[in-house]
Coordinates of C-alpha atoms in Angstrom, one line a residue:
X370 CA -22.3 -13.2 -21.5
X371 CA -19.4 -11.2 -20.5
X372 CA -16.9 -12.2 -17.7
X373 CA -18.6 -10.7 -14.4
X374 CA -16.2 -9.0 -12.0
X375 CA -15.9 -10.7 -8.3
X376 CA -18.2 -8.8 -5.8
X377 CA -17.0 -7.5 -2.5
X378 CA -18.6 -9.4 0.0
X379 CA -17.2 -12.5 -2.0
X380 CA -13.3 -11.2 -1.6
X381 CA -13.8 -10.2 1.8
X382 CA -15.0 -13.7 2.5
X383 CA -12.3 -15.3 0.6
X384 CA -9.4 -13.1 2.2
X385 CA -10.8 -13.7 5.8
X386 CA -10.3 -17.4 4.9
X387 CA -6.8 -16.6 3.9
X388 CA -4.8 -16.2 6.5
X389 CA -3.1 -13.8 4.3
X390 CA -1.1 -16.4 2.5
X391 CA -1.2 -17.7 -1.1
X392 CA -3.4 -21.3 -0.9
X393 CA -0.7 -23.3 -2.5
X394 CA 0.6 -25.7 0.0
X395 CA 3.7 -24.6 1.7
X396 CA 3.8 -21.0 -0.1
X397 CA 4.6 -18.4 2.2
X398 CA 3.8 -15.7 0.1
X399 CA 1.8 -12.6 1.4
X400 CA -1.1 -11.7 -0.3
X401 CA -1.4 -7.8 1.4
X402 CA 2.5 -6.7 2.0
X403 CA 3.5 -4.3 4.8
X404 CA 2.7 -1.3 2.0
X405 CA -0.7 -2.5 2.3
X406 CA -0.7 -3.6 -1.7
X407 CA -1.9 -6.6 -2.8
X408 CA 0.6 -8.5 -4.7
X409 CA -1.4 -11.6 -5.8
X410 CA -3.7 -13.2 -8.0
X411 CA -7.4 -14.3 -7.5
X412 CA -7.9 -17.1 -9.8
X413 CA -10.8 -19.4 -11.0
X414 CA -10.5 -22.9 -10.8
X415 CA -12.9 -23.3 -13.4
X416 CA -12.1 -20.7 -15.7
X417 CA -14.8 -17.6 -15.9
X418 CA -14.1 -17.8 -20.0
X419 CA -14.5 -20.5 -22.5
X420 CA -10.4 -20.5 -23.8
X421 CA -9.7 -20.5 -19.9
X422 CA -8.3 -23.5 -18.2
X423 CA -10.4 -26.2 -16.9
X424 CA -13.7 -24.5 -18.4
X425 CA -17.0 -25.8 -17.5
X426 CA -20.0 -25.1 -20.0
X427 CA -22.7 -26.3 -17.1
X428 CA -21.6 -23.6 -15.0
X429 CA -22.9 -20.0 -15.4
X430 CA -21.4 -16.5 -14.7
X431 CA -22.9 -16.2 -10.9
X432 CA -21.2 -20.0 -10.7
X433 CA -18.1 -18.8 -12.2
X434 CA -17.9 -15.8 -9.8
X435 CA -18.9 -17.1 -6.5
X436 CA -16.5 -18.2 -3.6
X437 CA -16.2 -21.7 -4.8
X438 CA -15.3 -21.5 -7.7
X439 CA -12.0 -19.0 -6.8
X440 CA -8.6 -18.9 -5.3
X441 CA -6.1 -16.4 -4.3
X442 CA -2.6 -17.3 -5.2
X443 CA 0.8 -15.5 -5.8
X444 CA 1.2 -15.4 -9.4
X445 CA 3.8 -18.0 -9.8
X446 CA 1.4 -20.9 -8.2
X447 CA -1.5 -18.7 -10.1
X448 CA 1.1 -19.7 -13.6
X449 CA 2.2 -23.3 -12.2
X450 CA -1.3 -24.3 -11.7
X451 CA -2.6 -23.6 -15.1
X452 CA -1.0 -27.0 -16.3
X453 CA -4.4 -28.5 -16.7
X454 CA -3.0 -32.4 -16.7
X455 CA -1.1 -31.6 -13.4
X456 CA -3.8 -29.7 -11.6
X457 CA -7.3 -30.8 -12.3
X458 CA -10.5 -29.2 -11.0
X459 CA -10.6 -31.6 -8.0
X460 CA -7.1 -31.3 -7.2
X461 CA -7.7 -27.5 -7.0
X462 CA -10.8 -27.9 -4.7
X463 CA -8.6 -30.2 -2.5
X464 CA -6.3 -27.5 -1.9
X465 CA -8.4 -24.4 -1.8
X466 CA -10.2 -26.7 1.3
X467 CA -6.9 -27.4 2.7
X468 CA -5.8 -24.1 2.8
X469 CA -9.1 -22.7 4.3
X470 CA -9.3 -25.3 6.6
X471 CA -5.7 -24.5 8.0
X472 CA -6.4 -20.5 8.2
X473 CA -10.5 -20.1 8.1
X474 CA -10.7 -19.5 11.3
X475 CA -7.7 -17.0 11.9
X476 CA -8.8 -13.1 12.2
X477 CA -7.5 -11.2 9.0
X478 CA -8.9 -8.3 7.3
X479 CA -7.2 -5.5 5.4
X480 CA -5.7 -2.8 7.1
X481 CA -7.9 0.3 7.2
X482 CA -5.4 3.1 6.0
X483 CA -6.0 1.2 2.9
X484 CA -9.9 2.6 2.8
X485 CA -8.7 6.1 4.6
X486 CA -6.0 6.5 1.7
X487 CA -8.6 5.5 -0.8
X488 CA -11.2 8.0 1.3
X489 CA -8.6 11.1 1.6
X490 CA -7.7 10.5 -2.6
X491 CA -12.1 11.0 -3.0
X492 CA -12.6 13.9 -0.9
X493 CA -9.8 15.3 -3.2
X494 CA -11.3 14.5 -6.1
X495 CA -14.6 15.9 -6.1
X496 CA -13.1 19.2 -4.4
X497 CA -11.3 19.2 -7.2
X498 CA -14.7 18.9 -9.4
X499 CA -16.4 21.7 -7.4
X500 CA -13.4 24.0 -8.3
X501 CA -13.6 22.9 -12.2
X502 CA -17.4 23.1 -12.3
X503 CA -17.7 26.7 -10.5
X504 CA -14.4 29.0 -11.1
X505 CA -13.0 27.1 -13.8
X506 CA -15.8 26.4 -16.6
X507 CA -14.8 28.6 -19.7
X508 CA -18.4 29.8 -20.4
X509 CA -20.0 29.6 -16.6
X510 CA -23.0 30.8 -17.4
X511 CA -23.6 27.7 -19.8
X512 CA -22.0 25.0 -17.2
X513 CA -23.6 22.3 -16.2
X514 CA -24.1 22.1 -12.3
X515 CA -22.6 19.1 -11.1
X516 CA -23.0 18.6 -7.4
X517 CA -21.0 16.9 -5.0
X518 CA -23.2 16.9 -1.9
X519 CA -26.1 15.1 -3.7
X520 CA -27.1 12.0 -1.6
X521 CA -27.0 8.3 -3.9
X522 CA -31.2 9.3 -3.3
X523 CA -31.0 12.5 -5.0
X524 CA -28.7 11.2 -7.6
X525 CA -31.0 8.6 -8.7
X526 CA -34.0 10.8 -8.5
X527 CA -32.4 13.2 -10.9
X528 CA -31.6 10.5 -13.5
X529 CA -35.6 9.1 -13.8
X530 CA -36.0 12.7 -14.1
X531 CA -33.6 13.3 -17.0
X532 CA -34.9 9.8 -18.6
X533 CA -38.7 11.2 -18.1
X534 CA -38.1 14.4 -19.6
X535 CA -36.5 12.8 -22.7
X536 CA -39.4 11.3 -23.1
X537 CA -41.5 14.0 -23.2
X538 CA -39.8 15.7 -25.8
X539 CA -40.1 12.5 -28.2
X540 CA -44.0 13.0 -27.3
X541 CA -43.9 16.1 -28.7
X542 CA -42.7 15.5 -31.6
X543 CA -44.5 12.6 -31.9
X544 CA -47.4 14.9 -31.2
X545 CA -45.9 17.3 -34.9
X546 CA -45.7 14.5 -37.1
X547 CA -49.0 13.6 -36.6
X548 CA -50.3 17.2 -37.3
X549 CA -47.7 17.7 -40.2
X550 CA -50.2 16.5 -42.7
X551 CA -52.8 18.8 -42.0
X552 CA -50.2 21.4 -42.1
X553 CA -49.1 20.9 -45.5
X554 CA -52.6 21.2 -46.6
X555 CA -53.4 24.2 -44.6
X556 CA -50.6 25.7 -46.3
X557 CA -51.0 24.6 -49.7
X558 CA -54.9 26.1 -49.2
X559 CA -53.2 29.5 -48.5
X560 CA -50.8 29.3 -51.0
X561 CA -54.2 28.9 -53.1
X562 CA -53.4 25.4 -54.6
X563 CA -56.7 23.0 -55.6
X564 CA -55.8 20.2 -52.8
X565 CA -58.2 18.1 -54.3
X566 CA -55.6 15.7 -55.9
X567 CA -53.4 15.5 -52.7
X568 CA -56.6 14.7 -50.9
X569 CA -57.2 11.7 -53.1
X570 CA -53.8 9.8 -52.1
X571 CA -54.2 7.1 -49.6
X572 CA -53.2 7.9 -46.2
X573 CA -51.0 5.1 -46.4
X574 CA -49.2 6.0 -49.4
X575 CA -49.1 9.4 -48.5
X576 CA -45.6 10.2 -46.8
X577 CA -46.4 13.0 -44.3
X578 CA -49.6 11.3 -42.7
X579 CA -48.9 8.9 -39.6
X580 CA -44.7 10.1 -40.6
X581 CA -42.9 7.4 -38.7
X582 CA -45.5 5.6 -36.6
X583 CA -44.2 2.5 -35.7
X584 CA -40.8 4.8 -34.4
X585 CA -42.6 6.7 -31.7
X586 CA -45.7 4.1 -31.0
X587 CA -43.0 1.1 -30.9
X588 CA -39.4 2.0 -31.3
X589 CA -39.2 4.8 -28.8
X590 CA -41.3 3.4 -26.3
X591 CA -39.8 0.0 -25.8
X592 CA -36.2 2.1 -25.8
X593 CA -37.5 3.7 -22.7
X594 CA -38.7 0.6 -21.5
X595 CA -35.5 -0.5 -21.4
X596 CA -33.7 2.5 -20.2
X597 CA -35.9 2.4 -16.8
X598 CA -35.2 -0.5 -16.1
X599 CA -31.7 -0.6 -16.8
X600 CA -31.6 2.5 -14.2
X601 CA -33.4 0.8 -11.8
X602 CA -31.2 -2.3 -11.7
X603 CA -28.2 0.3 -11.6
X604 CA -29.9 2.2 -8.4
X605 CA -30.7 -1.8 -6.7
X606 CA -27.4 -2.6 -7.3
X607 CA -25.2 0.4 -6.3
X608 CA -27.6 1.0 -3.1
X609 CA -26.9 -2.8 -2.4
X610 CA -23.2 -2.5 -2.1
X611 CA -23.4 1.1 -0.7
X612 CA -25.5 0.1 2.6
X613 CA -22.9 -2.3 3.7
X614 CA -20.9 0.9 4.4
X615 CA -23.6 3.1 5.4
X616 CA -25.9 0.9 7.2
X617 CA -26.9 3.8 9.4
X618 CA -28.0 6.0 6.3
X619 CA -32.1 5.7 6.8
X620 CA -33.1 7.7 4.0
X621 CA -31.2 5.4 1.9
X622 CA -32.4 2.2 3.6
X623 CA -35.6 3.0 3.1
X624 CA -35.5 4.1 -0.8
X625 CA -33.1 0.7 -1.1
X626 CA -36.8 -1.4 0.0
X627 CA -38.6 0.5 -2.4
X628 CA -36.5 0.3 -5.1
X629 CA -36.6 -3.0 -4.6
X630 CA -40.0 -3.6 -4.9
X631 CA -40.1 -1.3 -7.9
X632 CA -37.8 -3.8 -9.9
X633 CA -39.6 -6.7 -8.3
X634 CA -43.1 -5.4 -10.0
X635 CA -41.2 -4.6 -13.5
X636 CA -39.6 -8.3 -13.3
X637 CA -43.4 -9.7 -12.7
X638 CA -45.2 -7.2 -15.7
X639 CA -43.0 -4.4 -17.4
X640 CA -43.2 -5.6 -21.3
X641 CA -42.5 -3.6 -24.8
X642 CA -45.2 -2.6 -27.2
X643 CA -45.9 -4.1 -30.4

């Protein structure tokens, strides 16, 4: 499986426990300087990759991303403690518990010009997307609308309504091959050909009846199988970390639960054909 990125709640957890220095004992080094950057290193103990130092095959990703398995340090400690011999897994424990004992309880959190900058550079952005999208498409009248003021809701909406009108187009065609072979000997009857030998081959030897079956009654299905659910686990996910900054968004909240339950019912019976 592929490395996992650290989630959000879990830095914020470890930086509160920081004090805002690197863990190694005695290191005075900042981890957010006065320019508001962060200048060090989170680092697993037990490395999130099988090459990695002090890698544990028991483990999995989840295990290799959670808060006890990482460490922030300024990236000389990060380099020093990489000497596996010097620094095993259990000294390395012993000194992120040190460290968090010492500071855990000290009030530190980043400085929130850091999310206004971030904010501002956004709002920036997608003005600059309106203007691209509306005056400056070279063809507008074959522009696609993309619209800033959508809502995560409507965004998500609009995807299961992309992915559902995909499928109906493969339905449709679906829906021609199956008719293709009585079209062929419509028109072979009009031409004024004796059909009498192409009537004799075996459906399954003859290439235009049942053209592609197991493609749109197995292949395509299962593909859309798949893509709902990936988009599902997508919505679940993004709504998860979106909440915890728009807690007062109800519409949200409420599509968050359902989505929820939606995934919930696919884990429990959504299956492919075969």
């Amino acid at each position: 499986m592929a490395r996992l990125p650290v989630k959000p709640s879990t830095l914020r957890a470890l930086f509160a426990k920081s004090g805002n220095l690197c863990a190694y004992p005695g290191c005075t080094h900042e981890l957010i300087n006065t320019k508001n950057k962060f200048v060090a290193e989170v680092c697993h103990m037990e490395a999130a990759e099988s090459k990695g130092e002090r890698y544990n095959p028991t483990q999995n990703d989840e295990q290799r991303r959670s808060f006890d398995n990482l460490l922030i340090l300024c990236h000389k400690h990060h380099v020093e403690t990489d000497e596996v011999e010097e620094y095993p897994i259990q000294r390395l424990r012993e000194i992120k518990a040190t460290h968090e004992a010492a500071h855990g309880k000290k009030t530190f959190k980043v400085d929130e010009s850091v999310i206004f900058q971030l904010e501002s550079e956004m709002l920036k952005y997608w003005a600059d997307v309106e203007k691209a999208n509306n005056f400056e498409y070279v063809a507008p009248e074959f522009s696609v609308e993309i619209d800033k003021n959508k809502s995560p809701k409507e965004l998500f909406a609009a995807l299961y309504e992309a992915a559902s009108n995909l499928e109906e187009f493969t339905n449709m065609l679906r829906e021609w091959n199956y008719t293709l072979d009585n079209e062929i000997r419509s028109f072979l009857l009009k031409a004024g050909y004796d059909t009498t030998s192409y009537d004799a081959i075996p459906y399954y030897e003859n290439p235009f009846a049942n053209r592609a079956w197991e493609i749109h009654n197995l292949g395509i299905p299962n593909k859309f199988t798949d893509l709902t659910t990936l988009l599902l686990q997508v919505e679940v996910r993004f709504l998860e970390e979106y909440l915890k900054t728009h807690a007062n968004d109800g519409v949200t909240t409420l599509r968050f639960k359902e989505a929820k339950t939606e995934l919930m019912e696919m884990a429990r019976s959504a299956g492919y054909a075969d």
